[in-house]
mmCIF file of C-alpha atoms in Angstrom:
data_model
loop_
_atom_site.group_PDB
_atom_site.id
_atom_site.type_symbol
_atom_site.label_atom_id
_atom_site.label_comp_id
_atom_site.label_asym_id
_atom_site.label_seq_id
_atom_site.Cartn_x
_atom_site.Cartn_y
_atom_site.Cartn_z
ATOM 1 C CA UNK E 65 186.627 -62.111 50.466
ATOM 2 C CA UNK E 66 183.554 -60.729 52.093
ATOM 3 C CA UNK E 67 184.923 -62.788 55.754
ATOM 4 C CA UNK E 68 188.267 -61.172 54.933
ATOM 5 C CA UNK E 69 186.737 -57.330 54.943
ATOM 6 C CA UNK E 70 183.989 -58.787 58.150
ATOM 7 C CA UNK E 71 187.766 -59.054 59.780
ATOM 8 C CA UNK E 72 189.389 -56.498 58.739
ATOM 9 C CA UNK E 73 186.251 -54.697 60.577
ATOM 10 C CA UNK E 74 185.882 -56.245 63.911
ATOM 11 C CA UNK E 75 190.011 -55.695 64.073
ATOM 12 C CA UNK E 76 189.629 -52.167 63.525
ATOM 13 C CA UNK E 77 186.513 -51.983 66.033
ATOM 14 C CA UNK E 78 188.621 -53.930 68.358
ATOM 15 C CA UNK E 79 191.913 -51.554 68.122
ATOM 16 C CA UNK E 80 189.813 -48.386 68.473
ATOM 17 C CA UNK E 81 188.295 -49.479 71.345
ATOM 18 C CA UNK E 82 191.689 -50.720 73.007
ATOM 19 C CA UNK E 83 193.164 -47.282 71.943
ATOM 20 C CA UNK E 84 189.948 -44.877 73.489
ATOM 21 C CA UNK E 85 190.174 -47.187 76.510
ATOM 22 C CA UNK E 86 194.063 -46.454 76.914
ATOM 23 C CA UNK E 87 193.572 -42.901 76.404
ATOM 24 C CA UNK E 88 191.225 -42.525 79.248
ATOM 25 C CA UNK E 89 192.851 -44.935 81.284
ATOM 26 C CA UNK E 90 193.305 -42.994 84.873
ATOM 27 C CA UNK E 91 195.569 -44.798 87.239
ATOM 28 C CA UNK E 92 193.695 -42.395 90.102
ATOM 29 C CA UNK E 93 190.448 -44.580 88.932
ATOM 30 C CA UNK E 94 191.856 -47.647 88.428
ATOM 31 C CA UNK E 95 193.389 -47.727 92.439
ATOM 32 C CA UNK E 96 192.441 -47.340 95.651
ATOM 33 C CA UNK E 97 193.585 -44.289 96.046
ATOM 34 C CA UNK E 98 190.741 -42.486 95.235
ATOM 35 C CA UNK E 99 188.380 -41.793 98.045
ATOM 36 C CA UNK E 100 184.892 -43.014 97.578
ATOM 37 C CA UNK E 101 184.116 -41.181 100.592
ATOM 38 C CA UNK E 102 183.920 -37.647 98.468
ATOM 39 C CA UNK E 103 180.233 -37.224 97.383
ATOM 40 C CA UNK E 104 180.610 -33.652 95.468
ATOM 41 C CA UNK E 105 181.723 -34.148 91.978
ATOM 42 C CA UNK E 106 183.094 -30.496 92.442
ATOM 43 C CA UNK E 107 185.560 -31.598 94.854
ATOM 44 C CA UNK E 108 189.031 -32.294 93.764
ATOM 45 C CA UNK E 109 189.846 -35.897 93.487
ATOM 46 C CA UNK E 110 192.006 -37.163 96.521
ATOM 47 C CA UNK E 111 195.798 -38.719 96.019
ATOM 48 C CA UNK E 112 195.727 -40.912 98.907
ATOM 49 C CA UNK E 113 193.608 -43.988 99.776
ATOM 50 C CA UNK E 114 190.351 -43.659 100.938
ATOM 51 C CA UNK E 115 191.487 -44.432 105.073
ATOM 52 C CA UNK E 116 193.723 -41.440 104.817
ATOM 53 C CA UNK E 117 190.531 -39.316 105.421
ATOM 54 C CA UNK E 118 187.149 -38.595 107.031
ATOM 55 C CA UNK E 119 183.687 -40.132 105.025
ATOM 56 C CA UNK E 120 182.930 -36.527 103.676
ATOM 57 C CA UNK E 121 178.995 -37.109 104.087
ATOM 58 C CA UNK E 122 179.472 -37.741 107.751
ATOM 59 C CA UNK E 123 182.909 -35.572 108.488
ATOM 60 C CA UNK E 124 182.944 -32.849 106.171
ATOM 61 C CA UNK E 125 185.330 -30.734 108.688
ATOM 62 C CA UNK E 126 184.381 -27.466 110.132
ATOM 63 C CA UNK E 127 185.791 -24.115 110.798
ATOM 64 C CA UNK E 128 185.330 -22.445 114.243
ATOM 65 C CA UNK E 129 182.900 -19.683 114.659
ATOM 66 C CA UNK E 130 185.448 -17.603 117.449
ATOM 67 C CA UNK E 131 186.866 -14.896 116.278
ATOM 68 C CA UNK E 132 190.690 -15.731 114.156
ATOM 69 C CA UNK E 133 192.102 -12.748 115.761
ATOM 70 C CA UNK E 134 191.592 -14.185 119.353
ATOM 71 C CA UNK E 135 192.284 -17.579 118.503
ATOM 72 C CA UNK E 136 194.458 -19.237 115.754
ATOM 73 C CA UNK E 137 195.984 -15.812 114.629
ATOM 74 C CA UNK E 138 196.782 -14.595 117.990
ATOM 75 C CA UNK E 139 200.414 -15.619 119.037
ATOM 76 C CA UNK E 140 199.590 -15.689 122.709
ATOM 77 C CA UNK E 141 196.661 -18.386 121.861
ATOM 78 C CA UNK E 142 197.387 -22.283 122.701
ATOM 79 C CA UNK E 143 194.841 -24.970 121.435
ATOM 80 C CA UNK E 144 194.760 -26.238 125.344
ATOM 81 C CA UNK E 145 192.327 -22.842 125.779
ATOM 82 C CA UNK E 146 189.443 -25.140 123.503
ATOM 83 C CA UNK E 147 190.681 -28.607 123.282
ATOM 84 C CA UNK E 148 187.781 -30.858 124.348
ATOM 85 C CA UNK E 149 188.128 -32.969 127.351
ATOM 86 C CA UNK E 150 189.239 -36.188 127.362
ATOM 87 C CA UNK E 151 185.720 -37.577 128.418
ATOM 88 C CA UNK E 152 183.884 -35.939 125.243
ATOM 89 C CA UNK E 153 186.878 -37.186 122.694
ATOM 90 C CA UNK E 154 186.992 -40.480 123.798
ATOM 91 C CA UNK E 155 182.752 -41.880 123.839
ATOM 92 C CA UNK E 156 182.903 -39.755 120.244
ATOM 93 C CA UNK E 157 185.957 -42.069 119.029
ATOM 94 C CA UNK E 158 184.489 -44.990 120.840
ATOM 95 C CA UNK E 159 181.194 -44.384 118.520
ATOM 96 C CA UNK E 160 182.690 -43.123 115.143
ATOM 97 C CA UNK E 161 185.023 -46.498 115.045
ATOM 98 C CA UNK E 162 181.623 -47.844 115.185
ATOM 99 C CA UNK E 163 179.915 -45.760 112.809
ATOM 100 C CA UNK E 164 183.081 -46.287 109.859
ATOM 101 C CA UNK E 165 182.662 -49.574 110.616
ATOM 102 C CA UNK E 166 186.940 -50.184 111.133
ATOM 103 C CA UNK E 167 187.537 -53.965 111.418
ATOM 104 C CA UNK E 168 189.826 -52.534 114.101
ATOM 105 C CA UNK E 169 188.401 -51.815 117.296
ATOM 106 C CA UNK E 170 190.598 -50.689 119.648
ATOM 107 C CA UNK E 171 190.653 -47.317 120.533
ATOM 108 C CA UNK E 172 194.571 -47.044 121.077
ATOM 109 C CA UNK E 173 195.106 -47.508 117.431
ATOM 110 C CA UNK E 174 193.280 -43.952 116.487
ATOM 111 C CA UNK E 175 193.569 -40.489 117.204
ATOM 112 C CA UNK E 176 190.692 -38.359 117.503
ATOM 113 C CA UNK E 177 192.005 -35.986 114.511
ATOM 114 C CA UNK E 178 190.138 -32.563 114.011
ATOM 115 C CA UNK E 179 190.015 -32.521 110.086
ATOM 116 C CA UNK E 180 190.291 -28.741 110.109
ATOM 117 C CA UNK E 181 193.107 -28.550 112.970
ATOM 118 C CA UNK E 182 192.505 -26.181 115.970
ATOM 119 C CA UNK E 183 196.103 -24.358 114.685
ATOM 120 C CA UNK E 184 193.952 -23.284 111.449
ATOM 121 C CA UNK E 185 190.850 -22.211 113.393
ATOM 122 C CA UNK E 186 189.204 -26.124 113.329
ATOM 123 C CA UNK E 187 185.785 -26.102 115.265
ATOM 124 C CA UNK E 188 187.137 -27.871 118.773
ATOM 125 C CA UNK E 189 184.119 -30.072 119.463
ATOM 126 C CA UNK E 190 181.713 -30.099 116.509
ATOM 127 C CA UNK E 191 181.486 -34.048 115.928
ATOM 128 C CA UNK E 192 181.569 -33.053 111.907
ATOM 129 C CA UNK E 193 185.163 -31.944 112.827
ATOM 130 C CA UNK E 194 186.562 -34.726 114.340
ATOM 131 C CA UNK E 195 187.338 -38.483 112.994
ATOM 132 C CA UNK E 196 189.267 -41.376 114.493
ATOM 133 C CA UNK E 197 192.406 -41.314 112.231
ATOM 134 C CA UNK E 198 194.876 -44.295 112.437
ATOM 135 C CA UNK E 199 197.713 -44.024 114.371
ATOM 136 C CA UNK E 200 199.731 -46.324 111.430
ATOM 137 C CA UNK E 201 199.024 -46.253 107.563
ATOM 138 C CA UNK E 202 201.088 -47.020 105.380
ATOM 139 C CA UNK E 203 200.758 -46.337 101.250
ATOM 140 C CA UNK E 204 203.420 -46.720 98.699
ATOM 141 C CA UNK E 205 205.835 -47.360 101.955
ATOM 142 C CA UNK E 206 205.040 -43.806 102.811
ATOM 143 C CA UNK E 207 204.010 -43.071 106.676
ATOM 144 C CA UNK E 208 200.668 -41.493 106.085
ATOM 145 C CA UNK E 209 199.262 -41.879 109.897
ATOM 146 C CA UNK E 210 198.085 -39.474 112.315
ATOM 147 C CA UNK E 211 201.182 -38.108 112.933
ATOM 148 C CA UNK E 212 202.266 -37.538 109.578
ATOM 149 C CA UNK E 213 198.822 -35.279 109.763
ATOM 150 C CA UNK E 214 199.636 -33.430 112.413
ATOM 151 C CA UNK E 215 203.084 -32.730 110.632
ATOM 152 C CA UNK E 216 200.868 -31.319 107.795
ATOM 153 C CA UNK E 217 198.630 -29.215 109.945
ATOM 154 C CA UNK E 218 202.046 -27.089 112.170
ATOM 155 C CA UNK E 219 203.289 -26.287 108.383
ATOM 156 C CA UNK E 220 199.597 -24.955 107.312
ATOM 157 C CA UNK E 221 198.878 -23.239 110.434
ATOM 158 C CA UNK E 222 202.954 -21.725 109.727
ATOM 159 C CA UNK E 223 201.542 -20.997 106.310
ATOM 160 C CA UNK E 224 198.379 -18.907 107.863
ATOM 161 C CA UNK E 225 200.196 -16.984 109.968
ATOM 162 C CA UNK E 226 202.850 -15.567 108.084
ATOM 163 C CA UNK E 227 199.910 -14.839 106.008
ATOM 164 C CA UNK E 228 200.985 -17.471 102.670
ATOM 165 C CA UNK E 229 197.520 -19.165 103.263
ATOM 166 C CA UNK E 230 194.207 -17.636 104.140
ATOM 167 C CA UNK E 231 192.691 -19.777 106.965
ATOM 168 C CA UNK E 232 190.050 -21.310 104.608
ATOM 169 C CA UNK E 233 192.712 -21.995 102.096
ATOM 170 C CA UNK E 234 194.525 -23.886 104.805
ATOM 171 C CA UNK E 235 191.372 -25.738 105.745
ATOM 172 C CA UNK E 236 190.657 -27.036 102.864
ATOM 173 C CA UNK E 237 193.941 -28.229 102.315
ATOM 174 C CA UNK E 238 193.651 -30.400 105.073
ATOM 175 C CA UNK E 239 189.502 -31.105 104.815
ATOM 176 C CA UNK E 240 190.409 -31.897 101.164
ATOM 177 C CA UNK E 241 193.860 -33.585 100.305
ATOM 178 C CA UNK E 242 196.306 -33.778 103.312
ATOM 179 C CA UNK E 243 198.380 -36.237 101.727
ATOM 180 C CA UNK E 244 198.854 -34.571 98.636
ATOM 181 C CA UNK E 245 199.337 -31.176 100.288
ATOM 182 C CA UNK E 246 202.221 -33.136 102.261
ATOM 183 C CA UNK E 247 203.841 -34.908 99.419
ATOM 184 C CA UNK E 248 204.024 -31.529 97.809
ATOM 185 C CA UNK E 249 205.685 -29.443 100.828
ATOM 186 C CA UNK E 250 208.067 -32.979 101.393
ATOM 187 C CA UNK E 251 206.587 -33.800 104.448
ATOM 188 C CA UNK E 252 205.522 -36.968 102.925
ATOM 189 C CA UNK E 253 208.605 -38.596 101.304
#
């Protein structure tokens, strides 16, 4: 009888912990899709997997120091006026493929993505601002490549200037979560 109860015991033990276990159970934490990249515990916890975006500790994004109202919010204003030259964008993509250590090294394959685009008042040429972002990735069959991005970053900088979005909002929305900011707006289907 006593084995019977020492059973009964370890069962229940056994069904509680299956039960907790369950009812913590994140998919987000169980995948790849969450970045490891993030290194504030404040920071919301990102959709898509961890080569959708910049290694926060080494390309946190940044916003420009010029003044909005002669830049990003002026109509008149192009991003040719501080887009850095060729030269500059491609020895800093040559040496951050390096630096993220990507199995694939040819440069063709990346864009030289400003996290915080220069439509939403990105910094131009701070090296915090810019990552090589692949050309081609897909998750869940969704396109989530460079491209995609830059799909995400016209409808923010849209956002900003019909005044939806405050710039910051918009760059944190793409420093933070691109992919789930596109998903949402059905850029990413």
């Amino acid at each position: 009888m006593k084995d019977y109860w020492i059973l009964i015991g370890i069962l229940a033990i056994g069904v509680f912990v299956v039960f907790v276990g369950l009812a913590n159970y994140s998919p987000k934490l169980a995948s790849k899709q969450v970045s490891a990249t993030i290194v504030n515990p404040n920071l919301p916890q990102r959709i898509g997997p961890v080569e959708a975006y910049p290694n926060f500790q080494l390309n946190p994004g940044k916003l420009s120091s010029l003044d909005p109202n002669k830049t990003c919010l002026d109509p008149n204003w192009r991003t040719s006026s501080v887009r850095p030259p060729v030269s500059y964008t491609n020895a800093l993509k040559k040496q951050d493929i390096t630096l993220y250590h990507y199995a694939d090294t040819n440069m063709a394959d990346y864009e030289l993505d400003h996290i915080v685009s220069l439509e939403v008042c990105g910094d131009p040429k701070d090296p915090t601002n810019l990552w090589p972002q692949l050309y081609n990735l897909i998750w869940n069959g969704k396109d989530i490549g460079a491209k995609v991005k830059d799909k995400v970053e016209n409808l923010m900088a849209k956002m900003v200037k019909a005044r939806q979005l405050t710039i910051q909002e918009a760059a944190d929305n793409l420093r933070f979560d691109w992919v789930n900011v596109g998903m949402k707006y059905g850029i990413i289907k």
